[in-house]
Coordinates of C-alpha atoms (C1' of nucleotides) in Angstrom, one line a residue:
Chain A
X11 CA 17.7 0.0 44.1
X12 CA 15.3 -1.6 41.6
X13 CA 13.9 0.2 38.6
X14 CA 10.4 0.2 40.2
X15 CA 11.8 1.8 43.3
X16 CA 13.7 4.3 41.3
X17 CA 10.6 5.2 39.4
X18 CA 8.7 5.8 42.6
X19 CA 11.4 7.9 44.1
X20 CA 11.6 9.9 40.9
X21 CA 7.9 10.8 41.2
X22 CA 8.7 12.3 44.6
X23 CA 11.7 14.3 43.3
X24 CA 11.2 18.0 44.0
X25 CA 13.1 21.1 43.1
X26 CA 14.5 19.6 39.9
X27 CA 13.3 21.1 36.6
X28 CA 12.7 18.8 33.7
X29 CA 12.6 21.6 31.3
X30 CA 10.0 21.1 28.5
X31 CA 10.0 17.3 29.1
X32 CA 6.9 17.6 31.3
X33 CA 5.0 19.3 28.4
X34 CA 5.8 16.5 25.9
X35 CA 3.3 13.8 25.2
X36 CA 6.1 11.6 24.0
X37 CA 7.8 11.8 27.4
X38 CA 4.5 11.0 29.2
X39 CA 4.0 7.9 27.0
X40 CA 7.6 6.8 27.6
X41 CA 7.2 7.2 31.3
X42 CA 3.9 5.2 31.4
X43 CA 5.6 2.5 29.3
X44 CA 8.5 2.4 31.7
X45 CA 6.1 1.7 34.6
X46 CA 4.4 -1.0 32.7
X47 CA 7.6 -2.7 31.7
X48 CA 9.2 -2.5 35.1
X49 CA 6.2 -4.1 36.8
X50 CA 5.6 -6.8 34.2
X51 CA 8.4 -9.2 35.3
X52 CA 7.1 -9.3 38.9
X53 CA 3.5 -9.9 37.6
X54 CA 4.5 -12.9 35.6
X55 CA 7.0 -14.1 38.2
X56 CA 9.7 -14.8 35.6
X57 CA 12.3 -12.2 34.8
X58 CA 13.0 -13.8 31.4
X59 CA 9.5 -13.3 30.2
X60 CA 9.4 -9.8 28.8
X61 CA 6.3 -8.0 27.5
X62 CA 7.4 -8.7 23.9
X63 CA 8.0 -12.4 24.5
X64 CA 4.6 -12.7 26.0
X65 CA 3.1 -10.8 23.1
X66 CA 4.7 -13.2 20.6
X67 CA 3.3 -16.2 22.4
X68 CA -0.1 -14.6 22.5
X69 CA -0.1 -14.1 18.7
X70 CA 1.2 -17.6 18.1
X71 CA -1.5 -19.1 20.3
X72 CA -4.3 -17.1 18.6
X73 CA -3.1 -18.0 15.1
X74 CA -1.8 -21.6 14.8
X75 CA 0.3 -22.2 11.8
X76 CA 1.1 -18.6 11.0
X77 CA 4.4 -18.1 9.2
X78 CA 7.3 -16.2 10.8
X79 CA 7.1 -13.4 8.4
X80 CA 3.4 -13.0 9.2
X81 CA 4.2 -13.0 12.9
X82 CA 6.7 -10.2 12.3
X83 CA 4.1 -8.2 10.3
X84 CA 1.6 -8.5 13.1
X85 CA 3.9 -7.2 15.8
X86 CA 5.9 -4.9 13.5
X87 CA 9.1 -6.8 14.1
X88 CA 12.0 -7.5 11.7
X89 CA 12.7 -11.1 10.7
X90 CA 15.8 -11.5 12.9
X91 CA 13.8 -10.3 15.9
X92 CA 11.1 -12.9 15.2
X93 CA 13.7 -15.6 14.9
X94 CA 15.2 -14.8 18.3
X95 CA 11.8 -14.5 20.0
X96 CA 10.8 -17.9 18.6
X97 CA 14.2 -19.4 19.6
X98 CA 13.5 -18.4 23.1
X99 CA 10.1 -20.1 23.2
X100 CA 11.3 -23.1 21.3
X101 CA 14.1 -23.6 23.8
X102 CA 11.6 -23.6 26.5
X103 CA 9.5 -26.2 24.8
X104 CA 6.5 -23.9 24.2
X105 CA 6.4 -23.7 20.4
X106 CA 7.4 -25.7 17.4
X107 CA 8.3 -24.9 13.9
X108 CA 6.6 -27.2 11.5
X109 CA 7.7 -27.4 7.8
X110 CA 4.9 -26.6 5.5
X111 CA 4.3 -28.8 2.5
X112 CA 3.3 -25.7 0.4
X113 CA 6.5 -23.8 0.7
X114 CA 9.6 -25.5 2.0
X115 CA 11.3 -22.2 2.8
X116 CA 9.0 -21.4 5.6
X117 CA 7.6 -22.8 8.8
X118 CA 4.2 -22.8 10.4
X119 CA 4.5 -21.9 14.1
X120 CA 2.4 -23.9 16.6
X121 CA 2.0 -24.0 20.4
X122 CA 3.0 -27.2 22.1
X123 CA 1.0 -28.6 25.0
X124 CA 3.5 -27.0 27.3
X125 CA 3.1 -23.8 25.4
X126 CA -0.6 -23.8 25.7
X127 CA -0.4 -24.2 29.5
X128 CA 2.3 -21.5 29.7
X129 CA 0.2 -19.1 27.6
X130 CA -2.9 -19.6 29.8
X131 CA -0.9 -18.8 32.9
X132 CA 0.8 -15.8 31.3
X133 CA -2.6 -14.5 30.1
X134 CA -3.9 -14.5 33.6
X135 CA -0.8 -12.8 34.9
X136 CA -0.9 -10.2 32.2
X137 CA -4.6 -9.4 32.9
X138 CA -3.8 -8.9 36.6
X139 CA -0.8 -6.7 35.7
X140 CA -2.9 -4.6 33.4
X141 CA -5.6 -4.0 35.9
X142 CA -3.0 -3.0 38.5
X143 CA -1.4 -0.7 36.1
X144 CA -4.5 1.4 35.8
X145 CA -5.6 1.1 39.4
X146 CA -5.4 4.8 39.9
X147 CA -7.8 5.5 37.0
X148 CA -11.6 5.1 37.0
X149 CA -13.1 2.6 34.6
X150 CA -14.1 5.4 32.2
X151 CA -10.7 7.0 32.4
X152 CA -9.1 3.7 31.6
X153 CA -11.3 3.2 28.6
X154 CA -10.7 6.8 27.3
X155 CA -6.9 6.4 27.7
X156 CA -7.1 3.1 25.8
X157 CA -9.1 4.8 23.0
X158 CA -6.8 7.8 22.7
X159 CA -3.7 5.6 22.6
X160 CA -5.2 3.4 19.9
X161 CA -6.2 6.5 17.9
X162 CA -2.7 7.9 18.2
X163 CA -1.0 4.7 17.2
X164 CA -3.4 4.3 14.3
X165 CA -3.1 7.8 12.9
X166 CA 0.5 8.9 13.7
X167 CA 2.9 9.0 10.9
Chain B
X1326 CA 11.9 -2.1 5.5
X1327 CA 12.2 0.5 8.3
X1328 CA 10.6 0.2 11.7
X1329 CA 8.2 3.1 10.9
X1330 CA 7.1 1.4 7.7
X1331 CA 6.6 -1.9 9.5
X1332 CA 4.5 -0.2 12.1
X1333 CA 2.3 1.3 9.4
X1334 CA 2.0 -2.0 7.6
X1335 CA 1.1 -3.7 10.9
X1336 CA -1.8 -1.3 11.4
X1337 CA -3.2 -2.6 8.1
X1338 CA -2.7 -6.2 9.0
X1339 CA -6.0 -8.0 8.7
X1340 CA -7.1 -11.5 9.6
X1341 CA -4.6 -12.0 12.3
X1342 CA -5.8 -12.3 15.8
X1343 CA -3.7 -10.7 18.6
X1344 CA -5.5 -12.5 21.3
X1345 CA -6.1 -10.4 24.4
X1346 CA -3.3 -8.0 23.4
X1347 CA -5.7 -5.6 21.9
X1348 CA -7.6 -5.4 25.2
X1349 CA -4.5 -4.6 27.3
X1350 CA -3.7 -1.0 28.2
X1351 CA 0.0 -1.9 28.6
X1352 CA 0.1 -3.1 25.0
X1353 CA -1.5 0.1 23.8
X1354 CA 1.0 2.2 25.7
X1355 CA 3.9 0.1 24.3
X1356 CA 2.6 0.6 20.8
X1357 CA 2.3 4.3 21.2
X1358 CA 5.7 4.5 22.7
X1359 CA 7.1 2.5 19.7
X1360 CA 5.7 5.1 17.3
X1361 CA 7.2 7.9 19.2
X1362 CA 10.6 6.3 19.4
X1363 CA 10.7 5.3 15.8
X1364 CA 9.9 8.8 14.5
X1365 CA 12.2 10.6 17.0
X1366 CA 15.4 10.1 15.1
X1367 CA 14.0 11.5 11.9
X1368 CA 12.6 14.5 13.8
X1369 CA 16.0 15.4 15.3
X1370 CA 17.9 14.4 12.1
X1371 CA 20.5 12.5 14.0
X1372 CA 20.2 8.8 14.5
X1373 CA 22.5 8.8 17.5
X1374 CA 20.3 11.3 19.5
X1375 CA 17.8 9.0 21.2
X1376 CA 14.8 10.3 23.3
X1377 CA 16.7 9.4 26.5
X1378 CA 19.8 11.2 25.5
X1379 CA 17.7 14.2 24.6
X1380 CA 15.9 14.0 28.0
X1381 CA 19.2 13.9 29.8
X1382 CA 20.5 17.0 28.0
X1383 CA 17.2 18.8 28.8
X1384 CA 17.5 18.1 32.6
X1385 CA 21.2 19.1 32.6
X1386 CA 20.3 22.4 30.8
X1387 CA 17.5 23.1 33.2
X1388 CA 19.6 22.4 36.3
X1389 CA 23.2 23.6 36.0
X1390 CA 25.5 22.0 38.4
X1391 CA 23.3 19.0 39.4
X1392 CA 25.2 15.9 40.6
X1393 CA 25.1 12.7 38.6
X1394 CA 23.2 10.9 41.3
X1395 CA 20.5 13.6 41.2
X1396 CA 20.3 13.4 37.4
X1397 CA 19.7 9.7 37.9
X1398 CA 17.0 10.3 40.4
X1399 CA 15.2 12.8 38.2
X1400 CA 15.0 10.4 35.2
X1401 CA 14.8 7.2 37.2
X1402 CA 18.1 5.9 35.9
X1403 CA 20.8 3.8 37.5
X1404 CA 24.3 5.4 38.1
X1405 CA 26.0 3.4 35.3
X1406 CA 23.3 4.6 32.9
X1407 CA 23.8 8.2 33.9
X1408 CA 27.6 7.7 33.4
X1409 CA 27.1 6.4 29.9
X1410 CA 24.6 9.1 28.9
X1411 CA 27.0 11.8 30.1
X1412 CA 29.9 10.2 28.4
X1413 CA 28.0 10.5 25.1
X1414 CA 27.3 14.2 25.6
X1415 CA 30.8 14.9 26.9
X1416 CA 32.4 13.2 23.9
X1417 CA 30.3 15.5 21.7
X1418 CA 31.5 18.6 23.6
X1419 CA 28.0 19.4 25.0
X1420 CA 28.5 19.0 28.7
X1421 CA 31.3 19.1 31.2
X1422 CA 31.9 17.5 34.6
X1423 CA 33.2 20.0 37.1
X1424 CA 34.7 19.0 40.4
X1425 CA 32.8 20.4 43.3
X1426 CA 34.8 21.8 46.3
X1427 CA 32.2 20.6 48.7
X1428 CA 32.4 16.8 47.9
X1429 CA 35.4 15.6 45.9
X1430 CA 33.6 12.3 45.0
X1431 CA 31.1 14.0 42.9
X1432 CA 30.8 16.3 39.8
X1433 CA 28.5 19.1 39.0
X1434 CA 27.2 18.8 35.4
X1435 CA 27.1 21.8 33.2
X1436 CA 26.2 22.6 29.6
X1437 CA 29.0 24.0 27.5
X1438 CA 28.3 26.7 24.9
X1439 CA 28.1 24.0 22.3
X1440 CA 25.7 22.1 24.5
X1441 CA 23.5 25.1 24.9
X1442 CA 23.1 25.6 21.2
X1443 CA 22.6 21.8 20.7
X1444 CA 19.9 21.8 23.3
X1445 CA 18.1 24.8 21.8
X1446 CA 18.0 23.0 18.5
X1447 CA 16.9 19.7 19.9
X1448 CA 14.2 21.4 21.9
X1449 CA 12.7 22.8 18.7
X1450 CA 12.9 19.5 17.0
X1451 CA 11.3 17.7 19.9
X1452 CA 8.4 20.1 20.0
X1453 CA 7.8 19.6 16.3
X1454 CA 8.0 15.8 16.8
X1455 CA 5.6 15.9 19.7
X1456 CA 3.0 17.9 17.7
X1457 CA 3.3 15.5 14.8
X1458 CA 2.9 12.6 17.1
X1459 CA -0.6 13.7 18.1
X1460 CA -1.7 15.1 14.8
X1461 CA -4.6 12.7 14.7
X1462 CA -6.0 13.9 18.0
X1463 CA -7.9 17.1 18.7
X1464 CA -6.3 19.6 21.1
X1465 CA -8.6 18.5 23.9
X1466 CA -8.0 14.8 23.2
X1467 CA -4.3 15.5 23.4
X1468 CA -4.6 17.2 26.7
X1469 CA -6.8 14.5 28.1
X1470 CA -4.3 11.8 27.0
X1471 CA -1.5 13.7 28.6
X1472 CA -3.5 14.0 31.8
X1473 CA -4.4 10.4 32.0
X1474 CA -0.8 9.2 31.3
X1475 CA 0.5 11.5 34.0
X1476 CA -2.1 10.2 36.4
X1477 CA -1.2 6.6 35.6
X1478 CA 2.5 7.1 36.0
X1479 CA 2.0 9.0 39.2
X1480 CA -0.4 6.4 40.8
X1481 CA 0.7 3.1 39.4
X1482 CA 2.6 0.8 41.7
Chain C
dT1481 C1' 30.8 2.1 56.8
dA1482 C1' 28.3 4.6 53.3
dT1483 C1' 28.3 7.2 49.0
dT1484 C1' 29.7 8.9 44.2
dG1485 C1' 31.2 7.6 40.2
dT1486 C1' 33.4 4.2 37.0
dT1487 C1' 34.3 -0.2 34.9
dA1488 C1' 33.1 -4.9 33.7
dT1489 C1' 29.7 -7.8 32.3
dA1490 C1' 25.4 -9.4 30.6
dC1491 C1' 20.9 -9.5 28.6
dT1492 C1' 16.9 -7.5 25.8
dC1493 C1' 15.6 -5.2 21.8
dT1494 C1' 16.4 -3.8 17.5
dA1495 C1' 18.7 -3.0 13.2
dT1496 C1' 21.3 -4.0 8.7
dA1497 C1' 23.9 -7.1 5.9
dA1498 C1' 25.1 -11.3 4.2
dC1499 C1' 24.1 -16.0 3.9
dT1500 C1' 21.3 -20.6 2.7
dA1501 C1' 17.6 -22.8 0.8
dT1502 C1' 13.8 -22.5 -1.9
dA1503 C1' 10.5 -20.4 -5.2
Chain D
dT973 C1' 15.4 -12.6 -9.2
dA974 C1' 12.7 -12.7 -5.1
dT975 C1' 11.4 -14.5 -0.6
dA976 C1' 11.7 -17.2 4.2
dG977 C1' 14.5 -17.8 7.6
dT978 C1' 19.2 -17.7 9.9
dT979 C1' 23.5 -15.9 11.4
dA980 C1' 26.7 -12.2 12.3
dT981 C1' 27.4 -8.0 14.0
dA982 C1' 26.4 -3.7 16.2
dG983 C1' 24.4 -0.3 19.1
dA984 C1' 20.9 1.5 22.6
dG985 C1' 19.2 0.8 27.0
dT986 C1' 19.3 -1.3 31.2
dA987 C1' 20.8 -4.0 35.1
dT988 C1' 23.9 -5.9 38.9
dA989 C1' 28.4 -6.4 40.9
dA990 C1' 32.8 -4.9 42.1
dC991 C1' 36.0 -1.3 42.4
dA992 C1' 38.4 3.4 43.7
dA993 C1' 38.1 7.6 45.8
dT994 C1' 36.2 10.1 49.3
dA995 C1' 33.1 11.1 53.2

DNA sequence: TATTGTTATACTCTATAACTATA
DNA sequence: TATAGTTATAGAGTATAACAATA
C-alpha cells in the first residue's frame, strides 16, 4: 500500500482516538505537509525529484551565480545539505559550479541549458500539484490559508 | 548555527528571489512544518522525542490494546515504521506488547506505568509548544488555520 | 493463500565535526 | 583566525521486499 493510499485510508479510520493530536495545530500542519509530499513525486513523474530538490533548483534558476552559502541561507539549509542537493543536480547535468575570480574558496551556481529546460518542466508540474493540493478549498480559503501559514512562519520563534 | 537560527535568518534574507516558491501553498506548509519540527525538541526537552514518536505514544495511550496494524492505519504509517516506533518506546520502558489470545500473530499495545507518566508530561509540553507556535496569530486566526488545514488534508487527493 | 509483525536494505533529509583551501 | 565548501558519520523517517509465524 502506498503512502497516499495509507493517508486516505487513515482519513476514514473510525473508532480510534488520537488523544489531543486532533487539537494540535502542529499535527494539522504535519498532516497537510505529508499529503503535499506524498503527492509531489507523482505530480513531477520522477520519484527522485523531492520538494526540496525542486526548491533548490528554483532558487538557483532565479538567482544565477549565487554562492552555496547564500543558497543555504535562502532555504534555511546547512552547508552539507546544500552540497548534497547541488551534487544531485550536477550529476544530472542541470547545474554547474563556476569558480569565482573574487573568492577562490567559493563557487557561483548556474543552471545549464538542460537545467533550464528541467526547471521549466518542474515549475509547470509544481503548479499543477499545488492547485490539486487545494482543490477542496475555495479560492479565498486558499488565499487565507496561505496568508496564515506565512504569518505563522514569519512570527514563530 | 542551529536549524531554528537558520530559519530565522532565512526570514530576514533580502535580495534573493525564490522564484515561484513563494506563491506555492505546498511550500508555505512545508515551511510552517519545519518551524514546528525544529522547535519541538526544545519544547519537550529531549532531542530523541520527535513529533512522530510523541504522536505514537499519544495514540497508544488513548487506545489501550490496539494492534500494531491499527496503530499504523491511524497515523498512516507502514508496518516497519510502526515496529521501529514501538521498539523505541519499549526500549524506554514506556509500552509493552502483549500477546492476544484471539490471534497469536499480533500484539495488543499498552502503556506501562512509566509510559503513562511520560505521556502526561509530553502532553503538557506539546500543548505549550503548540501555543507558542501560533503566538503570532490571533485566536480566531489560529482556529481558521486549523480548520483550513484539516479541510485540505481531508479533501486532498 | 492471506495477514501480522520483523528484519534487511536503501534513500532522503538533516545534523555535527573535522578537513582542505583560501581569505 | 575565519570562511566556503567537502567529506565522514550518524540518526530520523520512510519505503519496499522478503521472511516467519499464524490464520
